[in-house]
XYZ file of C-alpha atoms in Angstrom:
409
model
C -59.581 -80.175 48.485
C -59.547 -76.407 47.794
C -56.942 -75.611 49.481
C -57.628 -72.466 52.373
C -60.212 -70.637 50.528
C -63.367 -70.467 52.370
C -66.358 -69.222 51.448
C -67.776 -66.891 54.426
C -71.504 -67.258 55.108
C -73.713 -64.563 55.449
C -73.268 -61.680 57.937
C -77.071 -60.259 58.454
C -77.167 -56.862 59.747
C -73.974 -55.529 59.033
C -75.188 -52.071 59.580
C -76.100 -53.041 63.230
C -73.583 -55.745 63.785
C -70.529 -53.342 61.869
C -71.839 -50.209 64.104
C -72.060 -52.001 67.298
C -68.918 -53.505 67.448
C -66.443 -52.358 70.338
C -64.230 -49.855 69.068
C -61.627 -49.949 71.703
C -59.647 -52.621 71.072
C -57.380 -52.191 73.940
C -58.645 -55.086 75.913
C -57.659 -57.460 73.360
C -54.081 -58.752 72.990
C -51.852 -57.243 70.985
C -51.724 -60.670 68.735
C -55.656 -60.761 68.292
C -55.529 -56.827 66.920
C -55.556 -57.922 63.500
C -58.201 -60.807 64.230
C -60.916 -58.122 65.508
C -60.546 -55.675 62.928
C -60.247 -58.445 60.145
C -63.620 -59.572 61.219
C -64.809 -55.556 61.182
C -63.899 -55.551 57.455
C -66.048 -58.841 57.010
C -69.029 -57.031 58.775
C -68.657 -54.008 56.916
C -67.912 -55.473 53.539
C -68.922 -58.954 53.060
C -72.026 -57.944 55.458
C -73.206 -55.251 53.468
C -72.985 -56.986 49.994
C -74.834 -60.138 51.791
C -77.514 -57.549 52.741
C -77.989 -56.016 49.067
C -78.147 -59.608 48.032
C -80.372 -61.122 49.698
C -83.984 -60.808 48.032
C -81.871 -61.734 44.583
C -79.927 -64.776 43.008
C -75.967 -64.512 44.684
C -74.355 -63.221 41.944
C -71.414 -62.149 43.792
C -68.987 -65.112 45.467
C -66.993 -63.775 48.419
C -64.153 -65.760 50.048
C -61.285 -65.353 52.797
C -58.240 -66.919 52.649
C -56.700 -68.488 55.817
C -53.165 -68.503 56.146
C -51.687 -71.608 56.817
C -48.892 -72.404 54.670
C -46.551 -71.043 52.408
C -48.520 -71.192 48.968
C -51.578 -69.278 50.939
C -49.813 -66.418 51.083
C -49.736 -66.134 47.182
C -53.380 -65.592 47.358
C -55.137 -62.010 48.513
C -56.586 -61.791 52.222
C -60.250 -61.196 50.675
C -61.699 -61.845 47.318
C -65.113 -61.522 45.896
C -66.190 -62.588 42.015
C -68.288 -61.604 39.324
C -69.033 -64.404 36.992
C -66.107 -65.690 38.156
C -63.634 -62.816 37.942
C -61.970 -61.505 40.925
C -63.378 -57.970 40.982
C -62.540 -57.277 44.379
C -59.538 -58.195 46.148
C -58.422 -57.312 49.534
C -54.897 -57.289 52.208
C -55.101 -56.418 55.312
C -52.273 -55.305 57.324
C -51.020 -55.344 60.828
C -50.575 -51.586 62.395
C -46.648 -51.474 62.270
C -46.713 -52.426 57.953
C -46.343 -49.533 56.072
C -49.328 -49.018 53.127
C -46.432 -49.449 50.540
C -45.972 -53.017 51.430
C -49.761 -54.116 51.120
C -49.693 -52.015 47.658
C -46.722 -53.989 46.506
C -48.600 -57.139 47.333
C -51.520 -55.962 45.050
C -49.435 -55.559 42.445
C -48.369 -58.898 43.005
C -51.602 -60.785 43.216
C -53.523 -59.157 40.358
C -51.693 -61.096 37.173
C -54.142 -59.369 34.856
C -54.421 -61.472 31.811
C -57.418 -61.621 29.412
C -58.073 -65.498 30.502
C -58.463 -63.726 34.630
C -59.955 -60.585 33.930
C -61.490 -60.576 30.133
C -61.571 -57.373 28.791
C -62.842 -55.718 32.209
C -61.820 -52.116 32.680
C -60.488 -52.151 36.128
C -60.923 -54.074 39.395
C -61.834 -52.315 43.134
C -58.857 -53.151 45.947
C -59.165 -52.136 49.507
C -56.091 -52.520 51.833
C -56.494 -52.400 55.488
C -53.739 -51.435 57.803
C -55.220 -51.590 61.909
C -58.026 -49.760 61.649
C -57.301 -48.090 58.799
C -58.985 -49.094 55.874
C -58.912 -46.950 52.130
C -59.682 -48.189 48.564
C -57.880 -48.352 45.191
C -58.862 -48.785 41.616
C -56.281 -51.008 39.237
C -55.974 -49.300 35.766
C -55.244 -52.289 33.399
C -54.021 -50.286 30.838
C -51.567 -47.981 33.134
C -50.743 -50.821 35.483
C -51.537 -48.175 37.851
C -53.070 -48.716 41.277
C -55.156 -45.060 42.565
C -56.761 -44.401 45.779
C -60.265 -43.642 45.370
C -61.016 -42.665 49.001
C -59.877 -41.008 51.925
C -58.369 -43.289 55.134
C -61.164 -44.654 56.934
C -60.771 -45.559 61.158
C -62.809 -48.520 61.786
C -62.686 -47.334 65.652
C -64.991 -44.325 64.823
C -68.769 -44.834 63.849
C -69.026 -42.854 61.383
C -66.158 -43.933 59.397
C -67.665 -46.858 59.646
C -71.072 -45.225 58.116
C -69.026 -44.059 54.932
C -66.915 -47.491 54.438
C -70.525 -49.156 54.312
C -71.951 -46.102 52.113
C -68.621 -46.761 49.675
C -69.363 -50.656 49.553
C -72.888 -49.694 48.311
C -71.860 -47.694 45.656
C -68.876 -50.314 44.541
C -72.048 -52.561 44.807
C -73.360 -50.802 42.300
C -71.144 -50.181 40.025
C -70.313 -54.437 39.942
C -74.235 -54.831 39.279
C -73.985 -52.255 35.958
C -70.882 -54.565 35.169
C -72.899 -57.787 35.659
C -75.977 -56.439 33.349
C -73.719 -55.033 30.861
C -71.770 -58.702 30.767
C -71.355 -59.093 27.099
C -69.145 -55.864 26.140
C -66.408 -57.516 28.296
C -66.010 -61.252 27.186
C -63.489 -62.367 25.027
C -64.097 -65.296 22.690
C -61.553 -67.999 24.059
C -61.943 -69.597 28.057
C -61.919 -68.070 31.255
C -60.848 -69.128 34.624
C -61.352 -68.220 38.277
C -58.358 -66.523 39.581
C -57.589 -68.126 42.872
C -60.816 -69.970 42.951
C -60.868 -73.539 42.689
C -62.776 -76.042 40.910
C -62.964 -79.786 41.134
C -62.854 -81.085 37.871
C -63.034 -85.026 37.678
C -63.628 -85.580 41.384
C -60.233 -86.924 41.605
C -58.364 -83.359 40.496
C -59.024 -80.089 41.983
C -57.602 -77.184 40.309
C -56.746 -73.703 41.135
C -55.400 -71.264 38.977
C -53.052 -68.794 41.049
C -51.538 -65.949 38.397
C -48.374 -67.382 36.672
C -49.067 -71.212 37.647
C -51.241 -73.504 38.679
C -51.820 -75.520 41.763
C -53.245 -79.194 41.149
C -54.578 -81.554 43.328
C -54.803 -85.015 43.011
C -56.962 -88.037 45.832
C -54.537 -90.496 45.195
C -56.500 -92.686 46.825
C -59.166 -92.928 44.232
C -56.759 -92.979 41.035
C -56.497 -96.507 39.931
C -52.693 -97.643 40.303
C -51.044 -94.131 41.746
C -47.526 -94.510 41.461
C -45.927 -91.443 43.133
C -42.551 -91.885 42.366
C -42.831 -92.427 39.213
C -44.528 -88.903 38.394
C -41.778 -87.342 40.607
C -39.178 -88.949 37.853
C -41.371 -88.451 34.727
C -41.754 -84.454 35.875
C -38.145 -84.294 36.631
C -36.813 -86.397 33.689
C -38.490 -83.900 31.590
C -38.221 -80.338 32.954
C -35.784 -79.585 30.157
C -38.600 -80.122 27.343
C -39.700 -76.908 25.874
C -43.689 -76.331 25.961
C -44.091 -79.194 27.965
C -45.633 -78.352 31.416
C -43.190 -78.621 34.411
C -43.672 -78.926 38.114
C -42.148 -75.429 40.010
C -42.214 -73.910 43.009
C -43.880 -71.048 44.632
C -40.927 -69.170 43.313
C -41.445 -70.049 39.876
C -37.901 -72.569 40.087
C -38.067 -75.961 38.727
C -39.455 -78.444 41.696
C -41.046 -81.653 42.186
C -44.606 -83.336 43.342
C -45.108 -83.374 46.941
C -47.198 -86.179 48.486
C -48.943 -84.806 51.873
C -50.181 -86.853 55.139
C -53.785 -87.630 54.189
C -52.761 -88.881 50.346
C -53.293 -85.506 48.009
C -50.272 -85.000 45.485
C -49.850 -81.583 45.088
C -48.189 -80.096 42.085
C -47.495 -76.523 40.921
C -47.563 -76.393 37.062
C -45.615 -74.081 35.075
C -46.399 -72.254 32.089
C -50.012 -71.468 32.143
C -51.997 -71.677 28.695
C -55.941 -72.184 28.015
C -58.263 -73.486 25.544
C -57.971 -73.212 21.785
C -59.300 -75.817 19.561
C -57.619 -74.961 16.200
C -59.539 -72.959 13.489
C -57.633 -73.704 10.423
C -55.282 -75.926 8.863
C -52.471 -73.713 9.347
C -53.158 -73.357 13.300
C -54.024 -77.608 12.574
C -50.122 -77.863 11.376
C -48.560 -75.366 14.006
C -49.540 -77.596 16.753
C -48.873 -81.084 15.787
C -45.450 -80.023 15.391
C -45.130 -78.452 18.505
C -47.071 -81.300 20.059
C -44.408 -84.320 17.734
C -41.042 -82.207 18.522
C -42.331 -82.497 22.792
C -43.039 -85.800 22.116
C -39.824 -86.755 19.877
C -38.049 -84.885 23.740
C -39.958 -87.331 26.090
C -39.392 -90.254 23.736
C -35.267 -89.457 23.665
C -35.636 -89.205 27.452
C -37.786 -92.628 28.071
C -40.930 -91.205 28.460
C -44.017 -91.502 26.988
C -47.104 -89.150 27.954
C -49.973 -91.564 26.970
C -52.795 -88.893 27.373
C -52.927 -87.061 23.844
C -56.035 -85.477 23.241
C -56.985 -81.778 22.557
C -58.279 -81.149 25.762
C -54.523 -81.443 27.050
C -53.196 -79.254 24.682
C -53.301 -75.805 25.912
C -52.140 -72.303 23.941
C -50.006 -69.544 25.870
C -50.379 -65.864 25.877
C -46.819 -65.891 23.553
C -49.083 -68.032 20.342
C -46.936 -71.116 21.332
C -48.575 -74.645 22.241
C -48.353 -75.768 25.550
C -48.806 -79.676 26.323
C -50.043 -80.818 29.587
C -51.039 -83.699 32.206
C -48.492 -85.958 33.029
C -50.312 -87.740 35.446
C -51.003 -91.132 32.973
C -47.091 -91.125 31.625
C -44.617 -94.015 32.120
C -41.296 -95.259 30.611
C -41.244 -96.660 27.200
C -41.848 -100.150 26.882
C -42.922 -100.156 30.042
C -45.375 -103.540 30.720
C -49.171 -102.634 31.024
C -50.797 -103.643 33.760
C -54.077 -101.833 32.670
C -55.374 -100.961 29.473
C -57.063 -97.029 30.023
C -59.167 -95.760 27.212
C -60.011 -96.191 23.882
C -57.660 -93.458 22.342
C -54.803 -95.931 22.683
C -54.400 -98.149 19.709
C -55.378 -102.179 19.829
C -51.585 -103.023 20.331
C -52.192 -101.341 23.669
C -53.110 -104.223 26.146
C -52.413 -105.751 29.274
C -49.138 -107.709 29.351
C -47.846 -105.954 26.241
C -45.093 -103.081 26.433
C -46.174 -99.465 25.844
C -44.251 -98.378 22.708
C -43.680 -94.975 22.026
C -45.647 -95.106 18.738
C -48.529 -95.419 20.555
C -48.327 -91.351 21.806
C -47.792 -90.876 17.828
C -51.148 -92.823 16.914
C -52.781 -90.476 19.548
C -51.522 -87.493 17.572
C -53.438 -89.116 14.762
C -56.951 -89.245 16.544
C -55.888 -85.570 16.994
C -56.482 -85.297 13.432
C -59.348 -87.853 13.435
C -61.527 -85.702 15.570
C -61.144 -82.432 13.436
C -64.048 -84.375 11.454
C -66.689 -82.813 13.330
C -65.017 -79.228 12.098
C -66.768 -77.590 9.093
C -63.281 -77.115 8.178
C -62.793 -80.676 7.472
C -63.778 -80.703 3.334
C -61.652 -77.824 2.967
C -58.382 -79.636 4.437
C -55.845 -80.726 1.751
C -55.253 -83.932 0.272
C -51.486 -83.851 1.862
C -53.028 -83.387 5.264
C -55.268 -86.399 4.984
C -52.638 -88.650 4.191
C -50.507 -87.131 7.126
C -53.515 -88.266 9.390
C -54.042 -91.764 7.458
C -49.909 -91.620 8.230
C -49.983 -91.049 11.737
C -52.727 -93.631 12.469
C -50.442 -95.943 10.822
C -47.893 -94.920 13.512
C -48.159 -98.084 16.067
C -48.840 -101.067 13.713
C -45.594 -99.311 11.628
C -43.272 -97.904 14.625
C -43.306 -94.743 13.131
C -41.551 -91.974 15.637
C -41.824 -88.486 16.331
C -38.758 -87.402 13.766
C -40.314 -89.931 11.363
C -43.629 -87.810 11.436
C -41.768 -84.304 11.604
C -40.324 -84.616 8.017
C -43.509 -85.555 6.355
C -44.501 -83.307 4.004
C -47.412 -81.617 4.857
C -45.696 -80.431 8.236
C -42.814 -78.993 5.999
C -44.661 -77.661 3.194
């Protein structure tokens, strides 16, 4: 379900197993080069953080990432997190690649954005290139990549000695990071870069820089239909902040169905978190949220999933509306009735009008009575939500809720 990323258990001893290790590689074939010193860098690196670890909570999540398609090679060769933010990241190169090539592909990988990194100072990178290995530093606010230490041969011991003495003291400096914690969060949500996370056991999620990679087990969503997201995704690419399915390239694509039954979909812009704070926030994303809707509605669609945990800001302010996977064509028959968001029109047998995504926008506004802001709200925006709840026993549509006043005033 994650993908390739696998965690790597521990490597005990890594200052035997790393200092023992043949260092004449010359008996291997040329194709398993990379292969033996790949698994040096594990012993020196993943080995000796296991080591410092291990009479204390594992505070620091290490993982390799196995090639073995396209979309793995978006992702590093190495990574290790802190509270899960990459901190580390790794490439490792054959001989005959040049170091500018694996530094190009740092720059690459990194996407530092405050919902990654939160308001970290800089991350460590190590690139290895044979048996070379040497470190960088990334420099946020320079978007500058340094080397911090001379070219290390993983054929001679006591390289070897001073790559493991240099891991300790990165070790270090991640453990003053981790204790000092607070100075670096930011106050909206976080994610794991490249990391991912099942989130309903149905959907696993990975978030990989400037899109995201979502799986879904078919096979244990109720009534799947597979073509019909393909044609709801590509019937509405056009919609502005709407999410849209892309490919690794970043070019409009559709959902791919594999072998064993997991639709895979790359989503395309990338937003986070933000329940609205005010009334003018309130207003600034219903009518982003009506004018996407009044788009799918003009193109058949209907989402059927409004709530504000799919409604997403970007890093540019604007709203960003998101999971498809419950949409259908208007008046489409229901052959289920889902949750109890939709209004009581909503039921087996019966079409699914379009007013019913408007209604939804309404419990938007319905559940903003839990905010403290609520008695402070205006009398215009209550009767916009008493309005909008009105929306499916009225057929109210999106353009019918756009000119209301309180959106225009």
């Amino acid at each position: 379900e994650g993908g390739n990323i696998i965690s790597i258990s521990s490597i005990s001893l890594p200052f035997i197993n790393a200092l023992i290790y043949p260092r004449d590689f010359n008996s291997f074939c040329q194709e398993s080069d990379l292969n033996s010193y790949i698994h040096m860098v594990d012993m020196l690196i993943q080995g000796t953080f296991n080591c410092l670890q291990m009479d204390r909570s594992q505070w620091l999540f290490m993982a390799r990432n196995f090639i073995k398609s396209q979309e793995d090679l978006s992702r590093p060769s190495w990574m290790c997190w802190v509270n899960k933010h990459l901190l580390i990241h790794g490439e490792e190169l054959p001989e005959n690649i040049d170091w500018e090539v694996g530094i190009q592909r740092i720059f690459d990988k990194i996407h530092w954005k405050d919902i990654y990194y939160s308001q970290l100072p800089f991350k460590f990178i190590y690139i290895s290139r044979g048996s070379k290995l040497r470190w960088y530093a990334f420099d946020p606010l320079r978007n500058k990549i340094t080397k911090v230490t001379q070219d290390f041969d993983m054929d001679k011991t006591l390289d070897r000695l001073q790559i493991i003495r240099t891991v300790i003291n990165i070790y270090s400096v991640l453990d003053s990071i981790k204790r000092n914690w607070s100075k670096y969060m930011i106050d909206k949500p976080t994610y794991p870069l490249y990391l991912s996370y099942n989130r309903d056991g149905n959907t696993t999620i990975e978030f990989m820089g400037n899109f995201v990679r979502k799986s879904l087990l078919t096979q244990r969503i109720q009534r799947f239909d597979f073509e019909n997201l393909r044609e709801l995704y590509s019937g509405t690419s056009h919609i502005k902040n709407l999410v849209h399915c892309v490919d690794l390239e970043g070019k409009l694509a559709h959902p791919t169905l594999t072998r064993d039954g997991i639709c895979l979909i790359f989503l395309h812009p990338v937003g986070h978190y933000h329940y609205p704070r005010s009334e003018v926030e309130i207003k600034s994303a219903i009518k982003t949220i009506l004018q996407v809707l009044g788009d799918m509605h003009q193109a058949n669609w209907t989402h059927r999933d409004i709530y504000w945990g799919n409604i997403l800001r970007q890093d540019n302010g604007e709203w960003l509306v998101i999971d498809l996977e419950l949409g259908g064509p208007i008046n489409e028959i229901l052959q289920i009735t889902l949750w109890n968001r939709w209004p009581e029109e909503a039921v087996i047998g019966k079409p699914y009008l379009a007013c019913y995504d408007i209604y939804q926008v309404g419990r938007l506004l319905e559940d903003l009575k839990d905010s403290s802001q609520w008695y402070y709200y205006s009398d215009q925006f209550i009767h916009f939500k008493n309005f909008l709840l009105d929306a499916a026993k009225n057929n109210f549509t999106a353009e019918m809720a756009l000119q209301h006043e309180w959106l225009n005033g």
